[in-house]
Structures are given as C-alpha cells and as structure tokens.
Amino acid sequence: MHQFSKTVFTLSLCTSVLADCSRSLLQNATQGYILTQQYGAVLSSNSAFSAHLAPNVNYSENFTPTPMNISILATPLPITRNFSMHDTTACSSFTELVILPTNKSAPYLIHTRMLLDNKTSEISKIESVVTTIGDWAFNVTGYLKYSSAETWDPIPPSKRDTRAVIQAAGDAYFNRFNNSKIVVPWGPPCTRIEGGELVTGTLNGDNCTMVWPDTIVVTDRRYVVDEEMGAVDIFEGFPGLDRSQGNAPMPDSHLFRVEGGKIKYAHTVSHCVMKGCGMNGTSPFPPSS
C-alpha cells in the first residue's frame, strides 16, 4: 500500500515541477498527507509525503513548532472521514480529519493547512489544529453525525462565487465578533458545527442570525480558498476560549461552505491549554442555543 501510494504521488508531483500550482499537485499532496496520518509513516522511507517535504519545512501543532518524530503524524490513526480542498492561487491545501476512538487510539478532530512551492513541488509549511477530549466543545460523534448529513459537492462553474466573495463571507463572520453592526451573509440551514455541538441560529426567510459577543478581535488569519468547492478555511487565534488563559488567543480553525454569497455550513475546531477550557465542566453553549 505504501509503495503504490509513493509511486502515484511521486509521479504526479514531478510532472508539476515547472508548472503553475495545479489542482492535481495539491490533490496528490493531500492524498499523501492522509495516507501518512493513517499509517503514522511520516518518517518511513516508503513515505512519498516525507520525501517531498522541503528541507526546512515549518511544522506546527496547535501553533507550536513540533518535531515531526513526536508529532501526531508519527501516530497511526484510523481515519473515519476526511475532506480536503485546494487553493491553486495560494498553492495551499486544507484537510479535515475525523477519527473515532478505538481500543488503540483516542478520538481526534484535526484541521491541517499545507503550503507548497509550485516550483519545487515541495511542502514548505504544515500547520495543524489537533483537538481531542477536553478541547472546546469536543464531540467527535456529533461532528461526524452532523457533517455527514451535509453536501459538499463541487459547485457548477456557472454558480460559483469568486474568491473574494468566499473569503469575505468568512471574514464577516470573524469581524462580527468585534462589531455588532456587521451583517454576516448566512443562509439556511442556519447552523454551525462547533467542536461537534450543533449550534442553531435564528432563520428569517433566507437570512440567518447568530448570537455573538461584540468585543473580541480575531487576528492573524490564514486562508485556504477553493472556488470549486465554494469553501474557505481560516486558521487564526481565537481570544478567550480557554477561560484559564484569560484573553490569550487559542489555536482555532473555521471551515465555511459558501453558496450564492452566503454561508451554508460552518465547522470549527479549537484547542485549549487546560482540559475543559477552564469552564469547570459546564457547556460553552446554553440549552437554548
């Protein structure tokens, strides 16, 4: 299995060395990443993924530089569900992994962003938000249940939003946390999956309203935008999630599906320093939400 994957991945990457950043280059990179995580083979000589890492690749987990030999990538994980999208403009990719618990492994929800150099086909940067039990609203079975009911098919070319429109929808979401006058373009079904909790807003016609604070500034945003999938993922530090850390920004990733200029789906994963996020066992969402 490893050798076959190496052959396919290597050939696909090599054909793109002098080309623009292609979708196939990024797709093969994400395929290699997923297989590497499945087998914990980041250091294996048979891993095409590791063979195409840049010599000075920047790797981090939960925004902390981490040696790959002790990273989550060195641990085999039984991946239940995965989703990837590909940004040919920024030569980057995003992958979402859902890992249910087994007698050998803990449950995880992982969001990973990779940057590639289209001239060398090398992976220059990998950053993952790795969440498990005790992180913000973590509920892997809920995450799998609700995300599996969604439709993430490619959007027909005639109905695709521009890159600017897709990114603006995600930015409006975060800008709203610091300005109550901002209207977030959000349509049905007016829900978001936050760590596995399904949070429901108020739907009036085709317009959805969510209840948020308006004193939180979310900065250091890093984007992966895929017009074909109508999706944007934003890595950022979200202040105040871990109550034990005051307003320190916590590692966070938000994935949005945008259709017709409006958010349709939203997935969030957020890591806390203290297990339980300093909330003394209480839910971050009241029953009415």
C-alpha positions as protocol buffer text, in pm:
chain_id: "A"
residue {
  index: 1
  type: MET
  ca { x: 0 y: 0 z: 0 }
}
residue {
  index: 2
  type: HIS
  ca { x: 276 y: 244 z: 94 }
}
residue {
  index: 3
  type: GLN
  ca { x: 486 y: 167 z: -213 }
}
residue {
  index: 4
  type: PHE
  ca { x: 192 y: 204 z: -452 }
}
residue {
  index: 5
  type: SER
  ca { x: 95 y: 534 z: -295 }
}
residue {
  index: 6
  type: LYS
  ca { x: 454 y: 654 z: -315 }
}
residue {
  index: 7
  type: THR
  ca { x: 471 y: 580 z: -686 }
}
residue {
  index: 8
  type: VAL
  ca { x: 147 y: 759 z: -772 }
}
residue {
  index: 9
  type: PHE
  ca { x: 224 y: 1058 z: -551 }
}
residue {
  index: 10
  type: THR
  ca { x: 581 y: 1098 z: -674 }
}
residue {
  index: 11
  type: LEU
  ca { x: 493 y: 1086 z: -1044 }
}
residue {
  index: 12
  type: SER
  ca { x: 208 y: 1332 z: -1002 }
}
residue {
  index: 13
  type: LEU
  ca { x: 425 y: 1580 z: -818 }
}
residue {
  index: 14
  type: CYS
  ca { x: 719 y: 1556 z: -1056 }
}
residue {
  index: 15
  type: THR
  ca { x: 509 y: 1641 z: -1360 }
}
residue {
  index: 16
  type: SER
  ca { x: 420 y: 1973 z: -1194 }
}
residue {
  index: 17
  type: VAL
  ca { x: 769 y: 2091 z: -1104 }
}
residue {
  index: 18
  type: LEU
  ca { x: 783 y: 2376 z: -1357 }
}
residue {
  index: 19
  type: ALA
  ca { x: 410 y: 2432 z: -1395 }
}
residue {
  index: 20
  type: ASP
  ca { x: 175 y: 2668 z: -1218 }
}
residue {
  index: 21
  type: CYS
  ca { x: 35 y: 2541 z: -890 }
}
residue {
  index: 22
  type: SER
  ca { x: -214 y: 2287 z: -1019 }
}
residue {
  index: 23
  type: ARG
  ca { x: -511 y: 2124 z: -856 }
}
residue {
  index: 24
  type: SER
  ca { x: -362 y: 1781 z: -922 }
}
residue {
  index: 25
  type: LEU
  ca { x: -40 y: 1878 z: -742 }
}
residue {
  index: 26
  type: LEU
  ca { x: -238 y: 1984 z: -436 }
}
residue {
  index: 27
  type: GLN
  ca { x: -469 y: 1683 z: -452 }
}
residue {
  index: 28
  type: ASN
  ca { x: -177 y: 1445 z: -451 }
}
residue {
  index: 29
  type: ALA
  ca { x: -19 y: 1633 z: -161 }
}
residue {
  index: 30
  type: THR
  ca { x: -335 y: 1596 z: 47 }
}
residue {
  index: 31
  type: GLN
  ca { x: -366 y: 1230 z: -51 }
}
residue {
  index: 32
  type: GLY
  ca { x: -10 y: 1174 z: 65 }
}
residue {
  index: 33
  type: TYR
  ca { x: -80 y: 1358 z: 391 }
}
residue {
  index: 34
  type: ILE
  ca { x: -390 y: 1149 z: 463 }
}
residue {
  index: 35
  type: LEU
  ca { x: -211 y: 820 z: 396 }
}
residue {
  index: 36
  type: THR
  ca { x: 83 y: 929 z: 611 }
}
residue {
  index: 37
  type: GLN
  ca { x: -150 y: 1008 z: 901 }
}
residue {
  index: 38
  type: GLN
  ca { x: -338 y: 681 z: 856 }
}
residue {
  index: 39
  type: TYR
  ca { x: -18 y: 478 z: 884 }
}
residue {
  index: 40
  type: GLY
  ca { x: 186 y: 708 z: 1108 }
}
residue {
  index: 41
  type: ALA
  ca { x: 451 y: 691 z: 838 }
}
residue {
  index: 42
  type: VAL
  ca { x: 595 y: 1042 z: 835 }
}
residue {
  index: 43
  type: LEU
  ca { x: 947 y: 908 z: 895 }
}
residue {
  index: 44
  type: SER
  ca { x: 913 y: 598 z: 677 }
}
residue {
  index: 45
  type: SER
  ca { x: 1149 y: 561 z: 382 }
}
residue {
  index: 46
  type: ASN
  ca { x: 845 y: 448 z: 183 }
}
residue {
  index: 47
  type: SER
  ca { x: 655 y: 768 z: 251 }
}
residue {
  index: 48
  type: ALA
  ca { x: 624 y: 986 z: -58 }
}
residue {
  index: 49
  type: PHE
  ca { x: 489 y: 1256 z: 169 }
}
residue {
  index: 50
  type: SER
  ca { x: 810 y: 1280 z: 371 }
}
residue {
  index: 51
  type: ALA
  ca { x: 1018 y: 1256 z: 54 }
}
residue {
  index: 52
  type: HIS
  ca { x: 857 y: 1577 z: -72 }
}
residue {
  index: 53
  type: LEU
  ca { x: 893 y: 1785 z: 241 }
}
residue {
  index: 54
  type: ALA
  ca { x: 1117 y: 2085 z: 196 }
}
residue {
  index: 55
  type: PRO
  ca { x: 1446 y: 2054 z: 392 }
}
residue {
  index: 56
  type: ASN
  ca { x: 1342 y: 2346 z: 610 }
}
residue {
  index: 57
  type: VAL
  ca { x: 972 y: 2259 z: 630 }
}
residue {
  index: 58
  type: ASN
  ca { x: 789 y: 2451 z: 902 }
}
residue {
  index: 59
  type: TYR
  ca { x: 569 y: 2211 z: 1101 }
}
residue {
  index: 60
  type: SER
  ca { x: 347 y: 2308 z: 1394 }
}
residue {
  index: 61
  type: GLU
  ca { x: 67 y: 2161 z: 1603 }
}
residue {
  index: 62
  type: ASN
  ca { x: -171 y: 2393 z: 1782 }
}
residue {
  index: 63
  type: PHE
  ca { x: 53 y: 2681 z: 1672 }
}
residue {
  index: 64
  type: THR
  ca { x: 359 y: 2533 z: 1845 }
}
residue {
  index: 65
  type: PRO
  ca { x: 664 y: 2422 z: 1641 }
}
residue {
  index: 66
  type: THR
  ca { x: 682 y: 2044 z: 1681 }
}
residue {
  index: 67
  type: PRO
  ca { x: 943 y: 1787 z: 1571 }
}
residue {
  index: 68
  type: MET
  ca { x: 775 y: 1550 z: 1327 }
}
residue {
  index: 69
  type: ASN
  ca { x: 907 y: 1241 z: 1503 }
}
residue {
  index: 70
  type: ILE
  ca { x: 692 y: 1322 z: 1806 }
}
residue {
  index: 71
  type: SER
  ca { x: 404 y: 1480 z: 1616 }
}
residue {
  index: 72
  type: ILE
  ca { x: 57 y: 1338 z: 1558 }
}
residue {
  index: 73
  type: LEU
  ca { x: 180 y: 1238 z: 1210 }
}
residue {
  index: 74
  type: ALA
  ca { x: 402 y: 972 z: 1370 }
}
residue {
  index: 75
  type: THR
  ca { x: 94 y: 804 z: 1524 }
}
residue {
  index: 76
  type: PRO
  ca { x: -124 y: 576 z: 1307 }
}
residue {
  index: 77
  type: LEU
  ca { x: -484 y: 694 z: 1327 }
}
residue {
  index: 78
  type: PRO
  ca { x: -795 y: 513 z: 1192 }
}
residue {
  index: 79
  type: ILE
  ca { x: -944 y: 794 z: 985 }
}
residue {
  index: 80
  type: THR
  ca { x: -1324 y: 767 z: 968 }
}
residue {
  index: 81
  type: ARG
  ca { x: -1390 y: 1066 z: 745 }
}
residue {
  index: 82
  type: ASN
  ca { x: -1177 y: 1315 z: 556 }
}
residue {
  index: 83
  type: PHE
  ca { x: -1236 y: 1622 z: 344 }
}
residue {
  index: 84
  type: SER
  ca { x: -983 y: 1828 z: 151 }
}
residue {
  index: 85
  type: MET
  ca { x: -991 y: 2144 z: -55 }
}
residue {
  index: 86
  type: HIS
  ca { x: -728 y: 2304 z: -274 }
}
residue {
  index: 87
  type: ASP
  ca { x: -623 y: 2664 z: -330 }
}
residue {
  index: 88
  type: THR
  ca { x: -438 y: 2697 z: -661 }
}
residue {
  index: 89
  type: THR
  ca { x: -393 y: 3073 z: -615 }
}
residue {
  index: 90
  type: ALA
  ca { x: -208 y: 3047 z: -283 }
}
residue {
  index: 91
  type: CYS
  ca { x: -68 y: 2698 z: -361 }
}
residue {
  index: 92
  type: SER
  ca { x: -210 y: 2565 z: -38 }
}
residue {
  index: 93
  type: SER
  ca { x: -447 y: 2295 z: 81 }
}
residue {
  index: 94
  type: PHE
  ca { x: -675 y: 2222 z: 372 }
}
residue {
  index: 95
  type: THR
  ca { x: -772 y: 1882 z: 513 }
}
residue {
  index: 96
  type: GLU
  ca { x: -1024 y: 1790 z: 781 }
}
residue {
  index: 97
  type: LEU
  ca { x: -985 y: 1453 z: 957 }
}
residue {
  index: 98
  type: VAL
  ca { x: -1239 y: 1282 z: 1183 }
}
residue {
  index: 99
  type: ILE
  ca { x: -1102 y: 999 z: 1398 }
}
residue {
  index: 100
  type: LEU
  ca { x: -1337 y: 798 z: 1616 }
}
residue {
  index: 101
  type: PRO
  ca { x: -1196 y: 633 z: 1931 }
}
residue {
  index: 102
  type: THR
  ca { x: -1078 y: 272 z: 1928 }
}
residue {
  index: 103
  type: ASN
  ca { x: -917 y: 47 z: 2187 }
}
residue {
  index: 104
  type: LYS
  ca { x: -582 y: 165 z: 2048 }
}
residue {
  index: 105
  type: SER
  ca { x: -635 y: 535 z: 1979 }
}
residue {
  index: 106
  type: ALA
  ca { x: -807 y: 839 z: 2122 }
}
residue {
  index: 107
  type: PRO
  ca { x: -1065 y: 1040 z: 1925 }
}
residue {
  index: 108
  type: TYR
  ca { x: -943 y: 1338 z: 1728 }
}
residue {
  index: 109
  type: LEU
  ca { x: -1067 y: 1619 z: 1507 }
}
residue {
  index: 110
  type: ILE
  ca { x: -780 y: 1759 z: 1303 }
}
residue {
  index: 111
  type: HIS
  ca { x: -767 y: 2055 z: 1065 }
}
residue {
  index: 112
  type: THR
  ca { x: -447 y: 2085 z: 861 }
}
residue {
  index: 113
  type: ARG
  ca { x: -323 y: 2360 z: 629 }
}
residue {
  index: 114
  type: MET
  ca { x: -31 y: 2294 z: 394 }
}
residue {
  index: 115
  type: LEU
  ca { x: 167 y: 2534 z: 175 }
}
residue {
  index: 116
  type: LEU
  ca { x: 356 y: 2412 z: -130 }
}
residue {
  index: 117
  type: ASP
  ca { x: 623 y: 2564 z: -352 }
}
residue {
  index: 118
  type: ASN
  ca { x: 496 y: 2514 z: -705 }
}
residue {
  index: 119
  type: LYS
  ca { x: 848 y: 2550 z: -850 }
}
residue {
  index: 120
  type: THR
  ca { x: 991 y: 2261 z: -648 }
}
residue {
  index: 121
  type: SER
  ca { x: 673 y: 2067 z: -562 }
}
residue {
  index: 122
  type: GLU
  ca { x: 795 y: 2068 z: -202 }
}
residue {
  index: 123
  type: ILE
  ca { x: 572 y: 2110 z: 101 }
}
residue {
  index: 124
  type: SER
  ca { x: 714 y: 2413 z: 281 }
}
residue {
  index: 125
  type: LYS
  ca { x: 472 y: 2455 z: 570 }
}
residue {
  index: 126
  type: ILE
  ca { x: 225 y: 2238 z: 761 }
}
residue {
  index: 127
  type: GLU
  ca { x: 13 y: 2360 z: 1050 }
}
residue {
  index: 128
  type: SER
  ca { x: -248 y: 2152 z: 1227 }
}
residue {
  index: 129
  type: VAL
  ca { x: -507 y: 2224 z: 1490 }
}
residue {
  index: 130
  type: VAL
  ca { x: -528 y: 1891 z: 1672 }
}
residue {
  index: 131
  type: THR
  ca { x: -824 y: 1855 z: 1910 }
}
residue {
  index: 132
  type: THR
  ca { x: -938 y: 1576 z: 2137 }
}
residue {
  index: 133
  type: ILE
  ca { x: -1132 y: 1518 z: 2461 }
}
residue {
  index: 134
  type: GLY
  ca { x: -1119 y: 1831 z: 2677 }
}
residue {
  index: 135
  type: ASP
  ca { x: -1088 y: 2076 z: 2391 }
}
residue {
  index: 136
  type: TRP
  ca { x: -1354 y: 2336 z: 2307 }
}
residue {
  index: 137
  type: ALA
  ca { x: -1698 y: 2167 z: 2276 }
}
residue {
  index: 138
  type: PHE
  ca { x: -1525 y: 1848 z: 2158 }
}
residue {
  index: 139
  type: ASN
  ca { x: -1771 y: 1579 z: 2048 }
}
residue {
  index: 140
  type: VAL
  ca { x: -1635 y: 1363 z: 1767 }
}
residue {
  index: 141
  type: THR
  ca { x: -1953 y: 1155 z: 1725 }
}
residue {
  index: 142
  type: GLY
  ca { x: -2161 y: 1471 z: 1692 }
}
residue {
  index: 143
  type: TYR
  ca { x: -1912 y: 1618 z: 1446 }
}
residue {
  index: 144
  type: LEU
  ca { x: -1930 y: 1304 z: 1232 }
}
residue {
  index: 145
  type: LYS
  ca { x: -2310 y: 1284 z: 1251 }
}
residue {
  index: 146
  type: TYR
  ca { x: -2380 y: 1642 z: 1152 }
}
residue {
  index: 147
  type: SER
  ca { x: -2106 y: 1678 z: 891 }
}
residue {
  index: 148
  type: SER
  ca { x: -2206 y: 1351 z: 723 }
}
residue {
  index: 149
  type: ALA
  ca { x: -2554 y: 1495 z: 662 }
}
residue {
  index: 150
  type: GLU
  ca { x: -2412 y: 1789 z: 464 }
}
residue {
  index: 151
  type: THR
  ca { x: -2349 y: 1810 z: 89 }
}
residue {
  index: 152
  type: TRP
  ca { x: -2003 y: 1927 z: -14 }
}
residue {
  index: 153
  type: ASP
  ca { x: -2014 y: 1851 z: -386 }
}
residue {
  index: 154
  type: PRO
  ca { x: -1824 y: 2075 z: -628 }
}
residue {
  index: 155
  type: ILE
  ca { x: -2027 y: 2379 z: -730 }
}
residue {
  index: 156
  type: PRO
  ca { x: -2114 y: 2406 z: -1102 }
}
residue {
  index: 157
  type: PRO
  ca { x: -1898 y: 2670 z: -1275 }
}
residue {
  index: 158
  type: SER
  ca { x: -2194 y: 2895 z: -1355 }
}
residue {
  index: 159
  type: LYS
  ca { x: -2291 y: 2912 z: -986 }
}
residue {
  index: 160
  type: ARG
  ca { x: -1950 y: 2957 z: -828 }
}
residue {
  index: 161
  type: ASP
  ca { x: -1872 y: 3261 z: -618 }
}
residue {
  index: 162
  type: THR
  ca { x: -1548 y: 3448 z: -669 }
}
residue {
  index: 163
  type: ARG
  ca { x: -1254 y: 3402 z: -438 }
}
residue {
  index: 164
  type: ALA
  ca { x: -1315 y: 3749 z: -295 }
}
residue {
  index: 165
  type: VAL
  ca { x: -1681 y: 3677 z: -216 }
}
residue {
  index: 166
  type: ILE
  ca { x: -1600 y: 3345 z: -46 }
}
residue {
  index: 167
  type: GLN
  ca { x: -1323 y: 3493 z: 168 }
}
residue {
  index: 168
  type: ALA
  ca { x: -1536 y: 3797 z: 254 }
}
residue {
  index: 169
  type: ALA
  ca { x: -1807 y: 3571 z: 399 }
}
residue {
  index: 170
  type: GLY
  ca { x: -1555 y: 3412 z: 635 }
}
residue {
  index: 171
  type: ASP
  ca { x: -1408 y: 3749 z: 727 }
}
residue {
  index: 172
  type: ALA
  ca { x: -1755 y: 3892 z: 801 }
}
residue {
  index: 173
  type: TYR
  ca { x: -1809 y: 3606 z: 1047 }
}
residue {
  index: 174
  type: PHE
  ca { x: -1499 y: 3699 z: 1246 }
}
residue {
  index: 175
  type: ASN
  ca { x: -1541 y: 4074 z: 1206 }
}
residue {
  index: 176
  type: ARG
  ca { x: -1885 y: 4045 z: 1365 }
}
residue {
  index: 177
  type: PHE
  ca { x: -1722 y: 3941 z: 1694 }
}
residue {
  index: 178
  type: ASN
  ca { x: -1586 y: 4295 z: 1726 }
}
residue {
  index: 179
  type: ASN
  ca { x: -1868 y: 4492 z: 1564 }
}
residue {
  index: 180
  type: SER
  ca { x: -2236 y: 4416 z: 1619 }
}
residue {
  index: 181
  type: LYS
  ca { x: -2333 y: 4629 z: 1317 }
}
residue {
  index: 182
  type: ILE
  ca { x: -2172 y: 4386 z: 1072 }
}
residue {
  index: 183
  type: VAL
  ca { x: -2421 y: 4160 z: 895 }
}
residue {
  index: 184
  type: VAL
  ca { x: -2282 y: 3814 z: 832 }
}
residue {
  index: 185
  type: PRO
  ca { x: -2405 y: 3672 z: 498 }
}
residue {
  index: 186
  type: TRP
  ca { x: -2556 y: 3349 z: 629 }
}
residue {
  index: 187
  type: GLY
  ca { x: -2840 y: 3145 z: 485 }
}
residue {
  index: 188
  type: PRO
  ca { x: -3016 y: 2818 z: 565 }
}
residue {
  index: 189
  type: PRO
  ca { x: -2987 y: 2581 z: 744 }
}
residue {
  index: 190
  type: CYS
  ca { x: -2860 y: 2841 z: 996 }
}
residue {
  index: 191
  type: THR
  ca { x: -2644 y: 2602 z: 1196 }
}
residue {
  index: 192
  type: ARG
  ca { x: -2277 y: 2553 z: 1268 }
}
residue {
  index: 193
  type: ILE
  ca { x: -2086 y: 2252 z: 1398 }
}
residue {
  index: 194
  type: GLU
  ca { x: -1866 y: 2376 z: 1681 }
}
residue {
  index: 195
  type: GLY
  ca { x: -1636 y: 2103 z: 1802 }
}
residue {
  index: 196
  type: GLY
  ca { x: -1924 y: 1859 z: 1748 }
}
residue {
  index: 197
  type: GLU
  ca { x: -2203 y: 2062 z: 1904 }
}
residue {
  index: 198
  type: LEU
  ca { x: -2474 y: 2172 z: 1661 }
}
residue {
  index: 199
  type: VAL
  ca { x: -2541 y: 2540 z: 1728 }
}
residue {
  index: 200
  type: THR
  ca { x: -2858 y: 2685 z: 1575 }
}
residue {
  index: 201
  type: GLY
  ca { x: -2928 y: 3048 z: 1498 }
}
residue {
  index: 202
  type: THR
  ca { x: -3248 y: 3233 z: 1405 }
}
residue {
  index: 203
  type: LEU
  ca { x: -3362 y: 3199 z: 1044 }
}
residue {
  index: 204
  type: ASN
  ca { x: -3582 y: 3468 z: 891 }
}
residue {
  index: 205
  type: GLY
  ca { x: -3655 y: 3380 z: 531 }
}
residue {
  index: 206
  type: ASP
  ca { x: -3313 y: 3317 z: 380 }
}
residue {
  index: 207
  type: ASN
  ca { x: -3122 y: 3517 z: 639 }
}
residue {
  index: 208
  type: CYS
  ca { x: -2963 y: 3361 z: 945 }
}
residue {
  index: 209
  type: THR
  ca { x: -2865 y: 3546 z: 1262 }
}
residue {
  index: 210
  type: MET
  ca { x: -2633 y: 3404 z: 1525 }
}
residue {
  index: 211
  type: VAL
  ca { x: -2585 y: 3547 z: 1874 }
}
residue {
  index: 212
  type: TRP
  ca { x: -2226 y: 3650 z: 1945 }
}
residue {
  index: 213
  type: PRO
  ca { x: -2033 y: 3884 z: 2172 }
}
residue {
  index: 214
  type: ASP
  ca { x: -1900 y: 4203 z: 2010 }
}
residue {
  index: 215
  type: THR
  ca { x: -1577 y: 4269 z: 2198 }
}
residue {
  index: 216
  type: ILE
  ca { x: -1348 y: 4000 z: 2053 }
}
residue {
  index: 217
  type: VAL
  ca { x: -1081 y: 4087 z: 1796 }
}
residue {
  index: 218
  type: VAL
  ca { x: -972 y: 3790 z: 1583 }
}
residue {
  index: 219
  type: THR
  ca { x: -642 y: 3849 z: 1404 }
}
residue {
  index: 220
  type: ASP
  ca { x: -360 y: 3657 z: 1235 }
}
residue {
  index: 221
  type: ARG
  ca { x: -596 y: 3496 z: 984 }
}
residue {
  index: 222
  type: ARG
  ca { x: -453 y: 3247 z: 731 }
}
residue {
  index: 223
  type: TYR
  ca { x: -674 y: 3141 z: 443 }
}
residue {
  index: 224
  type: VAL
  ca { x: -727 y: 2847 z: 212 }
}
residue {
  index: 225
  type: VAL
  ca { x: -989 y: 2927 z: -55 }
}
residue {
  index: 226
  type: ASP
  ca { x: -1133 y: 2682 z: -307 }
}
residue {
  index: 227
  type: GLU
  ca { x: -1378 y: 2833 z: -555 }
}
residue {
  index: 228
  type: GLU
  ca { x: -1471 y: 2493 z: -697 }
}
residue {
  index: 229
  type: MET
  ca { x: -1586 y: 2375 z: -354 }
}
residue {
  index: 230
  type: GLY
  ca { x: -1723 y: 2714 z: -251 }
}
residue {
  index: 231
  type: ALA
  ca { x: -1515 y: 2689 z: 63 }
}
residue {
  index: 232
  type: VAL
  ca { x: -1275 y: 2885 z: 278 }
}
residue {
  index: 233
  type: ASP
  ca { x: -1089 y: 2770 z: 586 }
}
residue {
  index: 234
  type: ILE
  ca { x: -942 y: 3028 z: 819 }
}
residue {
  index: 235
  type: PHE
  ca { x: -671 y: 2949 z: 1072 }
}
residue {
  index: 236
  type: GLU
  ca { x: -650 y: 3210 z: 1349 }
}
residue {
  index: 237
  type: GLY
  ca { x: -609 y: 3259 z: 1721 }
}
residue {
  index: 238
  type: PHE
  ca { x: -945 y: 3298 z: 1895 }
}
residue {
  index: 239
  type: PRO
  ca { x: -921 y: 3500 z: 2219 }
}
residue {
  index: 240
  type: GLY
  ca { x: -1087 y: 3389 z: 2541 }
}
residue {
  index: 241
  type: LEU
  ca { x: -1191 y: 3034 z: 2455 }
}
residue {
  index: 242
  type: ASP
  ca { x: -981 y: 2886 z: 2733 }
}
residue {
  index: 243
  type: ARG
  ca { x: -1104 y: 3062 z: 3046 }
}
residue {
  index: 244
  type: SER
  ca { x: -788 y: 2959 z: 3232 }
}
residue {
  index: 245
  type: GLN
  ca { x: -579 y: 3166 z: 2989 }
}
residue {
  index: 246
  type: GLY
  ca { x: -764 y: 3497 z: 3005 }
}
residue {
  index: 247
  type: ASN
  ca { x: -791 y: 3656 z: 2661 }
}
residue {
  index: 248
  type: ALA
  ca { x: -497 y: 3469 z: 2513 }
}
residue {
  index: 249
  type: PRO
  ca { x: -579 y: 3353 z: 2158 }
}
residue {
  index: 250
  type: MET
  ca { x: -635 y: 2978 z: 2127 }
}
residue {
  index: 251
  type: PRO
  ca { x: -545 y: 2769 z: 1819 }
}
residue {
  index: 252
  type: ASP
  ca { x: -859 y: 2764 z: 1606 }
}
residue {
  index: 253
  type: SER
  ca { x: -976 y: 2672 z: 1256 }
}
residue {
  index: 254
  type: HIS
  ca { x: -1309 y: 2757 z: 1094 }
}
residue {
  index: 255
  type: LEU
  ca { x: -1422 y: 2589 z: 772 }
}
residue {
  index: 256
  type: PHE
  ca { x: -1704 y: 2756 z: 574 }
}
residue {
  index: 257
  type: ARG
  ca { x: -1909 y: 2644 z: 276 }
}
residue {
  index: 258
  type: VAL
  ca { x: -2039 y: 2945 z: 82 }
}
residue {
  index: 259
  type: GLU
  ca { x: -2315 y: 2924 z: -178 }
}
residue {
  index: 260
  type: GLY
  ca { x: -2465 y: 3224 z: -355 }
}
residue {
  index: 261
  type: GLY
  ca { x: -2255 y: 3456 z: -140 }
}
residue {
  index: 262
  type: LYS
  ca { x: -2394 y: 3317 z: 187 }
}
residue {
  index: 263
  type: ILE
  ca { x: -2252 y: 3079 z: 444 }
}
residue {
  index: 264
  type: LYS
  ca { x: -2429 y: 2743 z: 430 }
}
residue {
  index: 265
  type: TYR
  ca { x: -2213 y: 2528 z: 657 }
}
residue {
  index: 266
  type: ALA
  ca { x: -1952 y: 2603 z: 922 }
}
residue {
  index: 267
  type: HIS
  ca { x: -1721 y: 2364 z: 1108 }
}
residue {
  index: 268
  type: THR
  ca { x: -1495 y: 2474 z: 1393 }
}
residue {
  index: 269
  type: VAL
  ca { x: -1218 y: 2305 z: 1591 }
}
residue {
  index: 270
  type: SER
  ca { x: -1044 y: 2482 z: 1879 }
}
residue {
  index: 271
  type: HIS
  ca { x: -767 y: 2370 z: 2113 }
}
residue {
  index: 272
  type: CYS
  ca { x: -744 y: 2466 z: 2479 }
}
residue {
  index: 273
  type: VAL
  ca { x: -439 y: 2469 z: 2706 }
}
residue {
  index: 274
  type: MET
  ca { x: -634 y: 2332 z: 3003 }
}
residue {
  index: 275
  type: LYS
  ca { x: -855 y: 2030 z: 2960 }
}
residue {
  index: 276
  type: GLY
  ca { x: -1214 y: 2151 z: 2974 }
}
residue {
  index: 277
  type: CYS
  ca { x: -1107 y: 2502 z: 2871 }
}
residue {
  index: 278
  type: GLY
  ca { x: -1129 y: 2630 z: 3229 }
}
residue {
  index: 279
  type: MET
  ca { x: -1510 y: 2607 z: 3232 }
}
residue {
  index: 280
  type: ASN
  ca { x: -1542 y: 2379 z: 3536 }
}
residue {
  index: 281
  type: GLY
  ca { x: -1734 y: 2114 z: 3346 }
}
residue {
  index: 282
  type: THR
  ca { x: -2003 y: 2346 z: 3209 }
}
residue {
  index: 283
  type: SER
  ca { x: -2103 y: 2358 z: 2842 }
}
residue {
  index: 284
  type: PRO
  ca { x: -1995 y: 2660 z: 2636 }
}
residue {
  index: 285
  type: PHE
  ca { x: -2346 y: 2666 z: 2490 }
}
residue {
  index: 286
  type: PRO
  ca { x: -2664 y: 2707 z: 2695 }
}
residue {
  index: 287
  type: PRO
  ca { x: -2954 y: 2470 z: 2614 }
}
residue {
  index: 288
  type: SER
  ca { x: -3139 y: 2746 z: 2429 }
}
residue {
  index: 289
  type: SER
  ca { x: -2863 y: 2781 z: 2168 }
}
